[in-house]
Amino acid sequence: MTPPTAPRPPAPVLLGDAEVRARLTPATATAAVRHALLEHQAGRLAAPPRMHAGLGGGELVFTVGALADEGAQEVAGVHGFRAYGTADRAGEQLVAVWDSASGRLTAVVHGQELGPRRTGAIGAVAVEALARTGGPAGCRLGLIGTGPQGWAQLWALSASASHRPAEVAVFGRRRERAERFAARVREELGLAARAVDSARAAVQGREVVIVATNSPTPVLEADWVAPGTHLSTLGPKTTTHYEIPPELAERASVIATDSPAQAGSYGTDHLLGPTPLTALGAVLAGTAPGRGGRDDITLFSSVGLAGTEVAVAAALTRA
């Protein structure tokens, strides 16, 4: 008799932007990111700084991550990478996930949606860890920037039990775009959003401020930020291009980042390089202090911990 043929392993799941928009929830993304940050702090997430391969007119950038197999976590026991090109203005990325035990490629996610939503989830975890609560009604949030990254920050926070925004003030360089952005936030996220006439109006009197721009010069002034504010910065933060003023770092009681190693890889060119940076994972684990008092100013420098995109992709495909 002919021996039975061994069953073929299932093909990897292939997902594009439409599937990510339909299937990835803020709760899934933030849970995956929070787990990855804690695992990194515990030494169970391998997350080296990003790697660059020159291509003449640009670079192909890789971030790699491996999560140890620790129990029943949906994102445990996986490894993979993210790849994107710096010359690709479309911003498309590819994330591949392997099951570490079997070595089987389980998922490939491509497109423009997963990256910003992963970054949004990191931002939401940072806000929950560092911002003061806005009371039963939620927090008052100011957003400078009307691009995909700003949208993803609000998307992730819209499901937060402790810091869902009660109101959102949006400022962008073009008023009409800010109006459209705010309307989309109201319609799709159910948040009370409105466009404002100035960056100052978006910043003053807010418990949370998110700055998500490509501006090479500061888009706000340090003295606009009131005591007790939490500010997250996502855009340029080098000594020659920076979206927030350096004086803001001097006022902050805590400056946290998702990856001190990644921030350190900038060397002296990083705007916050000389400043001691606290690992967000350490704040979550309780091994480093976060907000010390109600009037503290806290600052989160988002750089993108390697492996978090693999964790989110794994959670998405395993859910």
PDB file of C-alpha atoms in Angstrom:
ATOM      1  CA  MET A   1       0.000   0.000   0.000  1.00  0.00           C
ATOM      2  CA  THR A   2       1.090   3.512  -0.698  1.00  0.00           C
ATOM      3  CA  PRO A   3       1.769   5.313   2.561  1.00  0.00           C
ATOM      4  CA  PRO A   4      -0.561   8.211   3.180  1.00  0.00           C
ATOM      5  CA  THR A   5       0.767  11.555   2.145  1.00  0.00           C
ATOM      6  CA  ALA A   6       1.512  13.860   5.030  1.00  0.00           C
ATOM      7  CA  PRO A   7      -0.923  16.768   5.169  1.00  0.00           C
ATOM      8  CA  ARG A   8       0.444  19.938   3.725  1.00  0.00           C
ATOM      9  CA  PRO A   9       0.816  22.767   6.228  1.00  0.00           C
ATOM     10  CA  PRO A  10      -1.679  25.570   5.786  1.00  0.00           C
ATOM     11  CA  ALA A  11      -0.621  28.415   3.559  1.00  0.00           C
ATOM     12  CA  PRO A  12       0.297  31.669   5.258  1.00  0.00           C
ATOM     13  CA  VAL A  13      -2.477  34.189   5.709  1.00  0.00           C
ATOM     14  CA  LEU A  14      -2.123  37.094   3.273  1.00  0.00           C
ATOM     15  CA  LEU A  15      -3.683  40.365   4.352  1.00  0.00           C
ATOM     16  CA  GLY A  16      -3.843  43.768   2.722  1.00  0.00           C
ATOM     17  CA  ASP A  17      -5.119  47.150   3.810  1.00  0.00           C
ATOM     18  CA  ALA A  18      -8.789  46.266   3.408  1.00  0.00           C
ATOM     19  CA  GLU A  19      -8.451  43.281   5.737  1.00  0.00           C
ATOM     20  CA  VAL A  20      -6.462  45.303   8.302  1.00  0.00           C
ATOM     21  CA  ARG A  21      -9.118  48.021   8.363  1.00  0.00           C
ATOM     22  CA  ALA A  22     -11.903  45.471   8.722  1.00  0.00           C
ATOM     23  CA  ARG A  23     -10.306  43.060  11.210  1.00  0.00           C
ATOM     24  CA  LEU A  24      -7.828  44.937  13.410  1.00  0.00           C
ATOM     25  CA  THR A  25      -9.461  46.530  16.440  1.00  0.00           C
ATOM     26  CA  PRO A  26      -7.868  49.101  18.750  1.00  0.00           C
ATOM     27  CA  ALA A  27      -8.195  46.652  21.640  1.00  0.00           C
ATOM     28  CA  THR A  28      -6.317  43.932  19.749  1.00  0.00           C
ATOM     29  CA  ALA A  29      -3.562  46.302  18.662  1.00  0.00           C
ATOM     30  CA  THR A  30      -3.015  47.915  22.062  1.00  0.00           C
ATOM     31  CA  ALA A  31      -3.047  44.564  23.879  1.00  0.00           C
ATOM     32  CA  ALA A  32      -0.425  43.184  21.486  1.00  0.00           C
ATOM     33  CA  VAL A  33       1.767  46.262  21.852  1.00  0.00           C
ATOM     34  CA  ARG A  34       1.467  46.339  25.642  1.00  0.00           C
ATOM     35  CA  HIS A  35       2.471  42.666  25.803  1.00  0.00           C
ATOM     36  CA  ALA A  36       5.449  43.290  23.498  1.00  0.00           C
ATOM     37  CA  LEU A  37       6.646  46.250  25.580  1.00  0.00           C
ATOM     38  CA  LEU A  38       6.460  44.215  28.778  1.00  0.00           C
ATOM     39  CA  GLU A  39       8.189  41.259  27.144  1.00  0.00           C
ATOM     40  CA  HIS A  40      10.952  43.549  25.903  1.00  0.00           C
ATOM     41  CA  GLN A  41      11.429  44.893  29.405  1.00  0.00           C
ATOM     42  CA  ALA A  42      11.621  41.304  30.727  1.00  0.00           C
ATOM     43  CA  GLY A  43      14.183  40.338  28.094  1.00  0.00           C
ATOM     44  CA  ARG A  44      11.823  38.045  26.193  1.00  0.00           C
ATOM     45  CA  LEU A  45      11.451  40.196  23.079  1.00  0.00           C
ATOM     46  CA  ALA A  46      14.511  40.413  20.856  1.00  0.00           C
ATOM     47  CA  ALA A  47      14.283  43.823  19.182  1.00  0.00           C
ATOM     48  CA  PRO A  48      17.530  45.104  17.675  1.00  0.00           C
ATOM     49  CA  PRO A  49      17.631  48.634  16.227  1.00  0.00           C
ATOM     50  CA  ARG A  50      16.448  48.937  12.634  1.00  0.00           C
ATOM     51  CA  MET A  51      18.816  47.968   9.847  1.00  0.00           C
ATOM     52  CA  HIS A  52      19.398  49.847   6.606  1.00  0.00           C
ATOM     53  CA  ALA A  53      20.417  48.521   3.187  1.00  0.00           C
ATOM     54  CA  GLY A  54      21.523  51.132   0.669  1.00  0.00           C
ATOM     55  CA  LEU A  55      19.755  51.119  -2.696  1.00  0.00           C
ATOM     56  CA  GLY A  56      21.410  54.044  -4.417  1.00  0.00           C
ATOM     57  CA  GLY A  57      18.440  56.406  -4.479  1.00  0.00           C
ATOM     58  CA  GLY A  58      17.174  55.326  -1.078  1.00  0.00           C
ATOM     59  CA  GLU A  59      17.282  52.569   1.495  1.00  0.00           C
ATOM     60  CA  LEU A  60      15.442  49.370   2.300  1.00  0.00           C
ATOM     61  CA  VAL A  61      14.823  49.370   6.048  1.00  0.00           C
ATOM     62  CA  PHE A  62      14.267  46.259   8.171  1.00  0.00           C
ATOM     63  CA  THR A  63      13.012  45.927  11.731  1.00  0.00           C
ATOM     64  CA  VAL A  64      13.173  42.473  13.298  1.00  0.00           C
ATOM     65  CA  GLY A  65      11.523  41.013  16.376  1.00  0.00           C
ATOM     66  CA  ALA A  66      11.202  37.674  18.148  1.00  0.00           C
ATOM     67  CA  LEU A  67       8.782  37.042  21.016  1.00  0.00           C
ATOM     68  CA  ALA A  68       9.500  34.127  23.324  1.00  0.00           C
ATOM     69  CA  ASP A  69       6.886  31.432  23.812  1.00  0.00           C
ATOM     70  CA  GLU A  70       5.383  32.320  27.186  1.00  0.00           C
ATOM     71  CA  GLY A  71       2.075  30.559  27.761  1.00  0.00           C
ATOM     72  CA  ALA A  72      -1.159  31.248  25.952  1.00  0.00           C
ATOM     73  CA  GLN A  73      -0.447  34.785  24.745  1.00  0.00           C
ATOM     74  CA  GLU A  74      -1.684  35.236  21.184  1.00  0.00           C
ATOM     75  CA  VAL A  75       1.546  36.964  20.187  1.00  0.00           C
ATOM     76  CA  ALA A  76       3.958  34.562  21.904  1.00  0.00           C
ATOM     77  CA  GLY A  77       6.338  32.230  20.134  1.00  0.00           C
ATOM     78  CA  VAL A  78       6.621  34.222  16.925  1.00  0.00           C
ATOM     79  CA  HIS A  79       9.339  36.018  15.034  1.00  0.00           C
ATOM     80  CA  GLY A  80       9.426  38.094  11.908  1.00  0.00           C
ATOM     81  CA  PHE A  81      10.353  41.327  10.231  1.00  0.00           C
ATOM     82  CA  ARG A  82       8.984  44.507   8.717  1.00  0.00           C
ATOM     83  CA  ALA A  83      10.473  45.993   5.535  1.00  0.00           C
ATOM     84  CA  TYR A  84       9.894  49.326   3.841  1.00  0.00           C
ATOM     85  CA  GLY A  85      11.688  51.576   1.399  1.00  0.00           C
ATOM     86  CA  THR A  86      12.642  55.158   2.206  1.00  0.00           C
ATOM     87  CA  ALA A  87      12.174  56.167  -1.428  1.00  0.00           C
ATOM     88  CA  ASP A  88       8.638  54.699  -1.476  1.00  0.00           C
ATOM     89  CA  ARG A  89       6.376  57.713  -1.116  1.00  0.00           C
ATOM     90  CA  ALA A  90       3.335  55.453  -1.032  1.00  0.00           C
ATOM     91  CA  GLY A  91       4.491  54.272   2.387  1.00  0.00           C
ATOM     92  CA  GLU A  92       3.772  50.600   1.741  1.00  0.00           C
ATOM     93  CA  GLN A  93       5.314  48.092   4.109  1.00  0.00           C
ATOM     94  CA  LEU A  94       5.560  44.332   4.348  1.00  0.00           C
ATOM     95  CA  VAL A  95       5.392  42.400   7.623  1.00  0.00           C
ATOM     96  CA  ALA A  96       6.140  38.669   7.709  1.00  0.00           C
ATOM     97  CA  VAL A  97       5.440  36.445  10.728  1.00  0.00           C
ATOM     98  CA  TRP A  98       6.811  32.957  11.449  1.00  0.00           C
ATOM     99  CA  ASP A  99       5.775  30.465  14.126  1.00  0.00           C
ATOM    100  CA  SER A 100       9.005  29.994  16.065  1.00  0.00           C
ATOM    101  CA  ALA A 101       8.321  26.403  17.139  1.00  0.00           C
ATOM    102  CA  SER A 102       7.596  25.010  13.685  1.00  0.00           C
ATOM    103  CA  GLY A 103       9.476  27.517  11.560  1.00  0.00           C
ATOM    104  CA  ARG A 104       6.354  27.928   9.415  1.00  0.00           C
ATOM    105  CA  LEU A 105       5.589  31.245   7.768  1.00  0.00           C
ATOM    106  CA  THR A 106       2.122  32.032   9.106  1.00  0.00           C
ATOM    107  CA  ALA A 107       1.252  35.516   7.892  1.00  0.00           C
ATOM    108  CA  VAL A 108       2.216  38.262   5.485  1.00  0.00           C
ATOM    109  CA  VAL A 109       0.649  41.690   5.868  1.00  0.00           C
ATOM    110  CA  HIS A 110       1.295  44.377   3.276  1.00  0.00           C
ATOM    111  CA  GLY A 111       0.184  47.915   2.604  1.00  0.00           C
ATOM    112  CA  GLN A 112      -0.089  51.220   4.424  1.00  0.00           C
ATOM    113  CA  GLU A 113      -2.490  50.481   7.296  1.00  0.00           C
ATOM    114  CA  LEU A 114      -0.691  48.204   9.756  1.00  0.00           C
ATOM    115  CA  GLY A 115       2.287  50.505  10.404  1.00  0.00           C
ATOM    116  CA  PRO A 116       0.376  53.616  11.528  1.00  0.00           C
ATOM    117  CA  ARG A 117      -2.093  51.549  13.556  1.00  0.00           C
ATOM    118  CA  ARG A 118       0.778  49.812  15.339  1.00  0.00           C
ATOM    119  CA  THR A 119       2.264  53.242  16.094  1.00  0.00           C
ATOM    120  CA  GLY A 120      -1.139  54.466  17.223  1.00  0.00           C
ATOM    121  CA  ALA A 121      -1.386  51.551  19.635  1.00  0.00           C
ATOM    122  CA  ILE A 122       2.038  52.377  21.088  1.00  0.00           C
ATOM    123  CA  GLY A 123       0.876  55.956  21.548  1.00  0.00           C
ATOM    124  CA  ALA A 124      -2.319  54.850  23.277  1.00  0.00           C
ATOM    125  CA  VAL A 125      -0.372  52.680  25.705  1.00  0.00           C
ATOM    126  CA  ALA A 126       1.935  55.634  26.444  1.00  0.00           C
ATOM    127  CA  VAL A 127      -1.023  57.940  27.120  1.00  0.00           C
ATOM    128  CA  GLU A 128      -2.625  55.392  29.440  1.00  0.00           C
ATOM    129  CA  ALA A 129       0.664  54.951  31.320  1.00  0.00           C
ATOM    130  CA  LEU A 130       1.748  58.592  31.578  1.00  0.00           C
ATOM    131  CA  ALA A 131      -1.195  60.962  31.217  1.00  0.00           C
ATOM    132  CA  ARG A 132      -3.440  61.975  34.066  1.00  0.00           C
ATOM    133  CA  THR A 133      -7.030  60.904  33.679  1.00  0.00           C
ATOM    134  CA  GLY A 134      -9.551  63.464  32.535  1.00  0.00           C
ATOM    135  CA  GLY A 135     -12.250  62.312  34.930  1.00  0.00           C
ATOM    136  CA  PRO A 136     -15.375  60.249  34.159  1.00  0.00           C
ATOM    137  CA  ALA A 137     -16.022  62.225  30.968  1.00  0.00           C
ATOM    138  CA  GLY A 138     -12.603  61.404  29.494  1.00  0.00           C
ATOM    139  CA  CYS A 139      -9.620  63.542  28.568  1.00  0.00           C
ATOM    140  CA  ARG A 140      -9.353  66.728  26.540  1.00  0.00           C
ATOM    141  CA  LEU A 141      -6.957  66.086  23.682  1.00  0.00           C
ATOM    142  CA  GLY A 142      -5.171  68.390  21.257  1.00  0.00           C
ATOM    143  CA  LEU A 143      -3.785  67.080  17.970  1.00  0.00           C
ATOM    144  CA  ILE A 144      -1.391  68.899  15.659  1.00  0.00           C
ATOM    145  CA  GLY A 145      -1.250  67.064  12.346  1.00  0.00           C
ATOM    146  CA  THR A 146      -3.944  65.641  10.102  1.00  0.00           C
ATOM    147  CA  GLY A 147      -2.154  62.737   8.442  1.00  0.00           C
ATOM    148  CA  PRO A 148      -2.400  58.946   8.867  1.00  0.00           C
ATOM    149  CA  GLN A 149      -0.274  58.935  12.022  1.00  0.00           C
ATOM    150  CA  GLY A 150      -2.495  61.449  13.790  1.00  0.00           C
ATOM    151  CA  TRP A 151      -5.575  59.514  12.731  1.00  0.00           C
ATOM    152  CA  ALA A 152      -4.154  56.241  14.046  1.00  0.00           C
ATOM    153  CA  GLN A 153      -3.410  57.797  17.444  1.00  0.00           C
ATOM    154  CA  LEU A 154      -7.075  58.755  17.819  1.00  0.00           C
ATOM    155  CA  TRP A 155      -8.220  55.393  16.459  1.00  0.00           C
ATOM    156  CA  ALA A 156      -6.251  53.572  19.144  1.00  0.00           C
ATOM    157  CA  LEU A 157      -7.363  55.901  21.956  1.00  0.00           C
ATOM    158  CA  SER A 158     -11.016  55.713  20.932  1.00  0.00           C
ATOM    159  CA  ALA A 159     -11.287  52.332  22.692  1.00  0.00           C
ATOM    160  CA  SER A 160      -9.360  53.326  25.824  1.00  0.00           C
ATOM    161  CA  ALA A 161     -11.267  52.722  29.036  1.00  0.00           C
ATOM    162  CA  SER A 162      -9.261  55.328  30.956  1.00  0.00           C
ATOM    163  CA  HIS A 163      -8.313  57.932  28.344  1.00  0.00           C
ATOM    164  CA  ARG A 164     -10.925  57.944  25.603  1.00  0.00           C
ATOM    165  CA  PRO A 165     -10.942  61.585  24.452  1.00  0.00           C
ATOM    166  CA  ALA A 166     -13.995  63.561  25.544  1.00  0.00           C
ATOM    167  CA  GLU A 167     -13.115  66.227  23.002  1.00  0.00           C
ATOM    168  CA  VAL A 168     -10.451  66.624  20.331  1.00  0.00           C
ATOM    169  CA  ALA A 169      -9.098  69.947  19.054  1.00  0.00           C
ATOM    170  CA  VAL A 170      -7.393  69.468  15.678  1.00  0.00           C
ATOM    171  CA  PHE A 171      -4.985  71.884  14.029  1.00  0.00           C
ATOM    172  CA  GLY A 172      -3.411  71.534  10.600  1.00  0.00           C
ATOM    173  CA  ARG A 173      -1.684  73.949   8.254  1.00  0.00           C
ATOM    174  CA  ARG A 174      -4.679  73.833   5.929  1.00  0.00           C
ATOM    175  CA  ARG A 175      -7.943  74.624   7.639  1.00  0.00           C
ATOM    176  CA  GLU A 176     -10.067  72.758   5.095  1.00  0.00           C
ATOM    177  CA  ARG A 177      -8.104  69.572   5.625  1.00  0.00           C
ATOM    178  CA  ALA A 178      -8.411  69.921   9.407  1.00  0.00           C
ATOM    179  CA  GLU A 179     -12.177  70.339   8.982  1.00  0.00           C
ATOM    180  CA  ARG A 180     -12.406  67.160   6.893  1.00  0.00           C
ATOM    181  CA  PHE A 181     -10.210  65.292   9.370  1.00  0.00           C
ATOM    182  CA  ALA A 182     -12.371  66.343  12.321  1.00  0.00           C
ATOM    183  CA  ALA A 183     -15.531  65.343  10.463  1.00  0.00           C
ATOM    184  CA  ARG A 184     -14.077  61.886   9.795  1.00  0.00           C
ATOM    185  CA  VAL A 185     -13.136  61.525  13.475  1.00  0.00           C
ATOM    186  CA  ARG A 186     -16.701  62.368  14.483  1.00  0.00           C
ATOM    187  CA  GLU A 187     -18.235  60.015  11.933  1.00  0.00           C
ATOM    188  CA  GLU A 188     -15.960  56.982  12.179  1.00  0.00           C
ATOM    189  CA  LEU A 189     -14.631  57.136  15.752  1.00  0.00           C
ATOM    190  CA  GLY A 190     -17.540  58.807  17.492  1.00  0.00           C
ATOM    191  CA  LEU A 191     -15.304  61.411  19.137  1.00  0.00           C
ATOM    192  CA  ALA A 192     -16.274  65.047  19.583  1.00  0.00           C
ATOM    193  CA  ALA A 193     -13.673  66.600  17.285  1.00  0.00           C
ATOM    194  CA  ARG A 194     -13.418  70.105  15.894  1.00  0.00           C
ATOM    195  CA  ALA A 195     -10.862  72.044  13.890  1.00  0.00           C
ATOM    196  CA  VAL A 196      -9.227  75.035  15.592  1.00  0.00           C
ATOM    197  CA  ASP A 197      -7.525  78.080  14.132  1.00  0.00           C
ATOM    198  CA  SER A 198      -4.068  77.734  15.667  1.00  0.00           C
ATOM    199  CA  ALA A 199      -1.627  75.273  17.167  1.00  0.00           C
ATOM    200  CA  ARG A 200      -1.864  77.228  20.403  1.00  0.00           C
ATOM    201  CA  ALA A 201      -5.602  76.612  20.559  1.00  0.00           C
ATOM    202  CA  ALA A 202      -4.963  72.885  20.121  1.00  0.00           C
ATOM    203  CA  VAL A 203      -2.397  72.780  22.930  1.00  0.00           C
ATOM    204  CA  GLN A 204      -3.585  75.041  25.717  1.00  0.00           C
ATOM    205  CA  GLY A 205      -5.839  73.550  28.372  1.00  0.00           C
ATOM    206  CA  ARG A 206      -5.413  69.921  27.243  1.00  0.00           C
ATOM    207  CA  GLU A 207      -4.556  66.897  29.352  1.00  0.00           C
ATOM    208  CA  VAL A 208      -3.064  65.189  26.286  1.00  0.00           C
ATOM    209  CA  VAL A 209      -1.306  66.735  23.277  1.00  0.00           C
ATOM    210  CA  ILE A 210      -0.202  64.684  20.272  1.00  0.00           C
ATOM    211  CA  VAL A 211       2.147  66.157  17.695  1.00  0.00           C
ATOM    212  CA  ALA A 212       2.264  64.148  14.469  1.00  0.00           C
ATOM    213  CA  THR A 213       3.818  66.254  11.725  1.00  0.00           C
ATOM    214  CA  ASN A 214       6.722  66.232   9.289  1.00  0.00           C
ATOM    215  CA  SER A 215       7.711  69.764  10.243  1.00  0.00           C
ATOM    216  CA  PRO A 216      11.466  70.421  10.542  1.00  0.00           C
ATOM    217  CA  THR A 217      10.791  73.339  12.900  1.00  0.00           C
ATOM    218  CA  PRO A 218       8.766  73.460  16.139  1.00  0.00           C
ATOM    219  CA  VAL A 219       5.004  73.698  15.664  1.00  0.00           C
ATOM    220  CA  LEU A 220       4.335  74.813  19.248  1.00  0.00           C
ATOM    221  CA  GLU A 221       5.986  76.783  22.013  1.00  0.00           C
ATOM    222  CA  ALA A 222       7.030  75.228  25.287  1.00  0.00           C
ATOM    223  CA  ASP A 223       5.149  77.717  27.443  1.00  0.00           C
ATOM    224  CA  TRP A 224       1.848  76.772  25.790  1.00  0.00           C
ATOM    225  CA  VAL A 225       2.040  73.413  27.547  1.00  0.00           C
ATOM    226  CA  ALA A 226       0.348  73.678  30.929  1.00  0.00           C
ATOM    227  CA  PRO A 227       1.420  71.807  34.066  1.00  0.00           C
ATOM    228  CA  GLY A 228      -0.120  68.339  34.113  1.00  0.00           C
ATOM    229  CA  THR A 229      -0.024  67.858  30.343  1.00  0.00           C
ATOM    230  CA  HIS A 230       1.159  64.711  28.620  1.00  0.00           C
ATOM    231  CA  LEU A 231       2.665  65.269  25.165  1.00  0.00           C
ATOM    232  CA  SER A 232       3.518  62.614  22.570  1.00  0.00           C
ATOM    233  CA  THR A 233       5.783  63.487  19.651  1.00  0.00           C
ATOM    234  CA  LEU A 234       5.847  61.318  16.524  1.00  0.00           C
ATOM    235  CA  GLY A 235       7.607  63.488  13.961  1.00  0.00           C
ATOM    236  CA  PRO A 236      11.219  64.622  13.392  1.00  0.00           C
ATOM    237  CA  LYS A 237      13.369  64.745  16.516  1.00  0.00           C
ATOM    238  CA  THR A 238      16.936  65.303  15.297  1.00  0.00           C
ATOM    239  CA  THR A 239      19.114  68.254  16.236  1.00  0.00           C
ATOM    240  CA  THR A 240      18.519  69.811  12.811  1.00  0.00           C
ATOM    241  CA  HIS A 241      14.859  68.826  12.276  1.00  0.00           C
ATOM    242  CA  TYR A 242      12.452  68.753  15.203  1.00  0.00           C
ATOM    243  CA  GLU A 243       8.717  69.351  15.604  1.00  0.00           C
ATOM    244  CA  ILE A 244       8.791  70.200  19.328  1.00  0.00           C
ATOM    245  CA  PRO A 245      10.971  72.823  21.034  1.00  0.00           C
ATOM    246  CA  PRO A 246      13.989  71.526  22.990  1.00  0.00           C
ATOM    247  CA  GLU A 247      12.870  73.638  25.978  1.00  0.00           C
ATOM    248  CA  LEU A 248       9.925  71.288  26.434  1.00  0.00           C
ATOM    249  CA  ALA A 249      12.285  68.496  27.454  1.00  0.00           C
ATOM    250  CA  GLU A 250      13.632  70.725  30.214  1.00  0.00           C
ATOM    251  CA  ARG A 251      10.129  71.104  31.658  1.00  0.00           C
ATOM    252  CA  ALA A 252       9.257  67.399  31.534  1.00  0.00           C
ATOM    253  CA  SER A 253       9.554  65.321  34.698  1.00  0.00           C
ATOM    254  CA  VAL A 254       9.597  62.088  32.687  1.00  0.00           C
ATOM    255  CA  ILE A 255      10.710  61.549  29.098  1.00  0.00           C
ATOM    256  CA  ALA A 256       9.805  58.062  27.937  1.00  0.00           C
ATOM    257  CA  THR A 257      10.295  56.179  24.709  1.00  0.00           C
ATOM    258  CA  ASP A 258       9.238  52.784  23.455  1.00  0.00           C
ATOM    259  CA  SER A 259      12.828  51.892  22.532  1.00  0.00           C
ATOM    260  CA  PRO A 260      15.804  53.579  24.244  1.00  0.00           C
ATOM    261  CA  ALA A 261      18.115  51.489  22.017  1.00  0.00           C
ATOM    262  CA  GLN A 262      16.444  52.784  18.871  1.00  0.00           C
ATOM    263  CA  ALA A 263      16.561  56.349  20.165  1.00  0.00           C
ATOM    264  CA  GLY A 264      20.210  55.840  21.091  1.00  0.00           C
ATOM    265  CA  SER A 265      21.054  54.682  17.586  1.00  0.00           C
ATOM    266  CA  TYR A 266      20.615  58.297  16.440  1.00  0.00           C
ATOM    267  CA  GLY A 267      23.626  59.160  18.599  1.00  0.00           C
ATOM    268  CA  THR A 268      24.196  62.841  19.275  1.00  0.00           C
ATOM    269  CA  ASP A 269      21.873  63.738  16.380  1.00  0.00           C
ATOM    270  CA  HIS A 270      18.776  62.876  18.413  1.00  0.00           C
ATOM    271  CA  LEU A 271      17.136  65.953  19.907  1.00  0.00           C
ATOM    272  CA  LEU A 272      16.615  64.128  23.215  1.00  0.00           C
ATOM    273  CA  GLY A 273      19.845  62.139  22.984  1.00  0.00           C
ATOM    274  CA  PRO A 274      21.629  63.748  25.950  1.00  0.00           C
ATOM    275  CA  THR A 275      18.509  63.379  28.109  1.00  0.00           C
ATOM    276  CA  PRO A 276      18.001  60.143  30.075  1.00  0.00           C
ATOM    277  CA  LEU A 277      15.117  58.338  28.404  1.00  0.00           C
ATOM    278  CA  THR A 278      12.857  56.009  30.370  1.00  0.00           C
ATOM    279  CA  ALA A 279      11.673  52.807  28.710  1.00  0.00           C
ATOM    280  CA  LEU A 280       7.890  52.751  28.428  1.00  0.00           C
ATOM    281  CA  GLY A 281       8.038  49.028  29.181  1.00  0.00           C
ATOM    282  CA  ALA A 282       9.735  49.795  32.497  1.00  0.00           C
ATOM    283  CA  VAL A 283       6.934  52.204  33.419  1.00  0.00           C
ATOM    284  CA  LEU A 284       4.365  49.542  32.547  1.00  0.00           C
ATOM    285  CA  ALA A 285       6.226  46.948  34.596  1.00  0.00           C
ATOM    286  CA  GLY A 286       6.513  49.288  37.579  1.00  0.00           C
ATOM    287  CA  THR A 287      10.319  49.230  37.585  1.00  0.00           C
ATOM    288  CA  ALA A 288      10.657  52.883  36.567  1.00  0.00           C
ATOM    289  CA  PRO A 289       8.600  55.852  37.748  1.00  0.00           C
ATOM    290  CA  GLY A 290       6.020  57.422  35.499  1.00  0.00           C
ATOM    291  CA  ARG A 291       3.936  60.455  36.379  1.00  0.00           C
ATOM    292  CA  GLY A 292       4.832  61.567  39.873  1.00  0.00           C
ATOM    293  CA  GLY A 293       2.184  64.193  40.441  1.00  0.00           C
ATOM    294  CA  ARG A 294      -0.858  65.791  38.889  1.00  0.00           C
ATOM    295  CA  ASP A 295       1.088  68.854  37.698  1.00  0.00           C
ATOM    296  CA  ASP A 296       3.963  66.941  36.118  1.00  0.00           C
ATOM    297  CA  ILE A 297       4.580  67.343  32.405  1.00  0.00           C
ATOM    298  CA  THR A 298       5.308  64.005  30.761  1.00  0.00           C
ATOM    299  CA  LEU A 299       6.789  63.539  27.294  1.00  0.00           C
ATOM    300  CA  PHE A 300       6.693  60.456  25.083  1.00  0.00           C
ATOM    301  CA  SER A 301       9.126  60.165  22.183  1.00  0.00           C
ATOM    302  CA  SER A 302       7.758  57.590  19.741  1.00  0.00           C
ATOM    303  CA  VAL A 303      10.474  55.823  17.738  1.00  0.00           C
ATOM    304  CA  GLY A 304       8.893  52.432  16.967  1.00  0.00           C
ATOM    305  CA  LEU A 305      10.076  49.471  19.028  1.00  0.00           C
ATOM    306  CA  ALA A 306      11.151  46.731  16.630  1.00  0.00           C
ATOM    307  CA  GLY A 307       8.982  43.647  16.908  1.00  0.00           C
ATOM    308  CA  THR A 308       5.783  45.477  17.803  1.00  0.00           C
ATOM    309  CA  GLU A 309       4.591  45.340  14.202  1.00  0.00           C
ATOM    310  CA  VAL A 310       5.223  41.577  14.226  1.00  0.00           C
ATOM    311  CA  ALA A 311       3.253  41.299  17.472  1.00  0.00           C
ATOM    312  CA  VAL A 312       0.301  43.218  16.056  1.00  0.00           C
ATOM    313  CA  ALA A 313       0.330  41.198  12.814  1.00  0.00           C
ATOM    314  CA  ALA A 314       0.436  37.951  14.797  1.00  0.00           C
ATOM    315  CA  ALA A 315      -2.449  39.035  17.029  1.00  0.00           C
ATOM    316  CA  LEU A 316      -4.445  40.074  13.984  1.00  0.00           C
ATOM    317  CA  THR A 317      -4.030  36.744  12.214  1.00  0.00           C
ATOM    318  CA  ARG A 318      -4.504  34.616  15.332  1.00  0.00           C
ATOM    319  CA  ALA A 319      -7.605  36.432  16.580  1.00  0.00           C
TER     320      ALA A 319
END
